[in-house]
CSV table of C-alpha atoms in Angstrom, one decimal:
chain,number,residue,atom,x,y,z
A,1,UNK,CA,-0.1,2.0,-8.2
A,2,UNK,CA,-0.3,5.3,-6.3
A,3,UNK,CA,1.3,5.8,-2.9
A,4,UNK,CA,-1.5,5.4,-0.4
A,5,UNK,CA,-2.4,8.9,2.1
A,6,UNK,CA,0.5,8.6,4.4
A,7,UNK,CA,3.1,6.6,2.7
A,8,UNK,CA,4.4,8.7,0.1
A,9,UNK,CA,8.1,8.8,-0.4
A,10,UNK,CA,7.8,12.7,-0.9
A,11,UNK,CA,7.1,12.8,2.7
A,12,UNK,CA,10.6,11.8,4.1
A,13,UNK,CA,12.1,14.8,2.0
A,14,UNK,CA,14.3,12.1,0.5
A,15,UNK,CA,12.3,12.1,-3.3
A,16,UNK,CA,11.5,15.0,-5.8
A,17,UNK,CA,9.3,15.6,-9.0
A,18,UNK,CA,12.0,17.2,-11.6
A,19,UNK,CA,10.3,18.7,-14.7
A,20,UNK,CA,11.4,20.1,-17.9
A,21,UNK,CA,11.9,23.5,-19.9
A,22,UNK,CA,12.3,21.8,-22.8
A,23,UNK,CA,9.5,19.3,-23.4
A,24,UNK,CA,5.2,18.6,-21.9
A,25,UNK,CA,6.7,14.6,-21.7
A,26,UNK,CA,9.3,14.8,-19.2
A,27,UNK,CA,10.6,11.1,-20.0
A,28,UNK,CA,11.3,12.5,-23.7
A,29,UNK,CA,13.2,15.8,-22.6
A,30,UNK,CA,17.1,16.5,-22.4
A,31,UNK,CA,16.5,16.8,-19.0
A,32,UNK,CA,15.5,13.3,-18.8
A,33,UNK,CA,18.7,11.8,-20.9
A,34,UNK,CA,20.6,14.0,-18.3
A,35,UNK,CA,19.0,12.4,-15.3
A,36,UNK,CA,19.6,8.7,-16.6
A,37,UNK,CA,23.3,9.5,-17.6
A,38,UNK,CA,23.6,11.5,-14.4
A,39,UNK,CA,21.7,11.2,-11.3
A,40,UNK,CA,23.6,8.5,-9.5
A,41,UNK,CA,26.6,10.4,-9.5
A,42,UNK,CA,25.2,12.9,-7.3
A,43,UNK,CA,23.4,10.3,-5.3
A,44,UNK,CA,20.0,10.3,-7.3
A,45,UNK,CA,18.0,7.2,-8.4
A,46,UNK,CA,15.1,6.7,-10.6
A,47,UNK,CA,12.8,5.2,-8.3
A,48,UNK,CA,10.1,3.5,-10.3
A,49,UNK,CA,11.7,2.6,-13.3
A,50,UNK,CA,9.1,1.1,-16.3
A,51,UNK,CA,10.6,-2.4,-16.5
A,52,UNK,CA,10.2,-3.0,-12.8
A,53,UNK,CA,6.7,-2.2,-12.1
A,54,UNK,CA,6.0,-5.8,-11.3
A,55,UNK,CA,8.8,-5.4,-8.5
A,56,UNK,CA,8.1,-1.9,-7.2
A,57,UNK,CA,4.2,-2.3,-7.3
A,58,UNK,CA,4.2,1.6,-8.3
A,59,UNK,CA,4.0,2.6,-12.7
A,60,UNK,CA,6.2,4.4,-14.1
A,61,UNK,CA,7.2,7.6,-13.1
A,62,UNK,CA,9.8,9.0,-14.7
A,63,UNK,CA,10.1,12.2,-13.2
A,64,UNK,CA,10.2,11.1,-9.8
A,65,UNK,CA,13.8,10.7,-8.0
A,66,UNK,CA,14.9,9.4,-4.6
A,67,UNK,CA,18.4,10.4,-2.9
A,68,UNK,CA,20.5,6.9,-1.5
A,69,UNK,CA,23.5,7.9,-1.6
A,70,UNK,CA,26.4,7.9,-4.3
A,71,UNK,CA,27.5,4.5,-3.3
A,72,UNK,CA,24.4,3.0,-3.5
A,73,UNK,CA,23.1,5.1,-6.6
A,74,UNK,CA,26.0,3.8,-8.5
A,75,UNK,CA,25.7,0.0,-7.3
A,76,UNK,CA,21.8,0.2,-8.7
A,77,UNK,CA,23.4,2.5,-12.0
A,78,UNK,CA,25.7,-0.3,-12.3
A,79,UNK,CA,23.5,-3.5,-12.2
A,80,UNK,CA,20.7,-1.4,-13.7
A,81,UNK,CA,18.4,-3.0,-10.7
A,82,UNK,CA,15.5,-1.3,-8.9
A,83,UNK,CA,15.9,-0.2,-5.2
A,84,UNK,CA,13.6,-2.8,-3.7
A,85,UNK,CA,16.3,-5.6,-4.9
A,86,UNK,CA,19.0,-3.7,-3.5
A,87,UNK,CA,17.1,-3.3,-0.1
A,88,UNK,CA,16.6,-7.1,-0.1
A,89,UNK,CA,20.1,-7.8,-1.0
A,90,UNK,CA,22.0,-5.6,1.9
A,91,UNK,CA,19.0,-3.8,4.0
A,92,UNK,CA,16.5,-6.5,4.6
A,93,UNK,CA,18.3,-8.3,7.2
């Protein structure tokens, strides 16, 4: 569930580790609501969301973002599915 020495997404400067002023439990904090109402508009994704730990192999992580894009941030916004299903629907080729 941890992202082996080597293959964290951190390392391709594409993901960050947002925190809170307002709260020890980032996933209850306003900055959290903003994030989920937010973040794709600017191109932002939750990247291991908790209902898709089955599909991203990874547990929750709520704080944890990855930039794709605004188009493809709002196509995985909008059909509320986790990036691995969008890779295998239009990057897995």
């Amino acid at each position: 569930y941890v992202a082996s020495p080597g293959f964290s997404e951190h390392q391709t400067g594409l993901s960050f580790d947002i925190g809170s002023t307002t709260s020890n439990v980032f996933a209850k904090s306003r900055e959290y609501e903003w994030m989920q109402e937010n973040a794709y508009k600017f191109g932002f994704i939750l990247r291991f969301p908790s209902k898709y730990v089955n599909i991203t192999g990874f547990n929750t992580e709520p704080w944890h973002y990855r930039y794709v894009g605004v188009d493809i941030a709002t196509y995985i916004h909008e059909h509320n599915i986790p990036f691995e299903k969008y890779y295998a629907l239009f990057l897995d080729n």
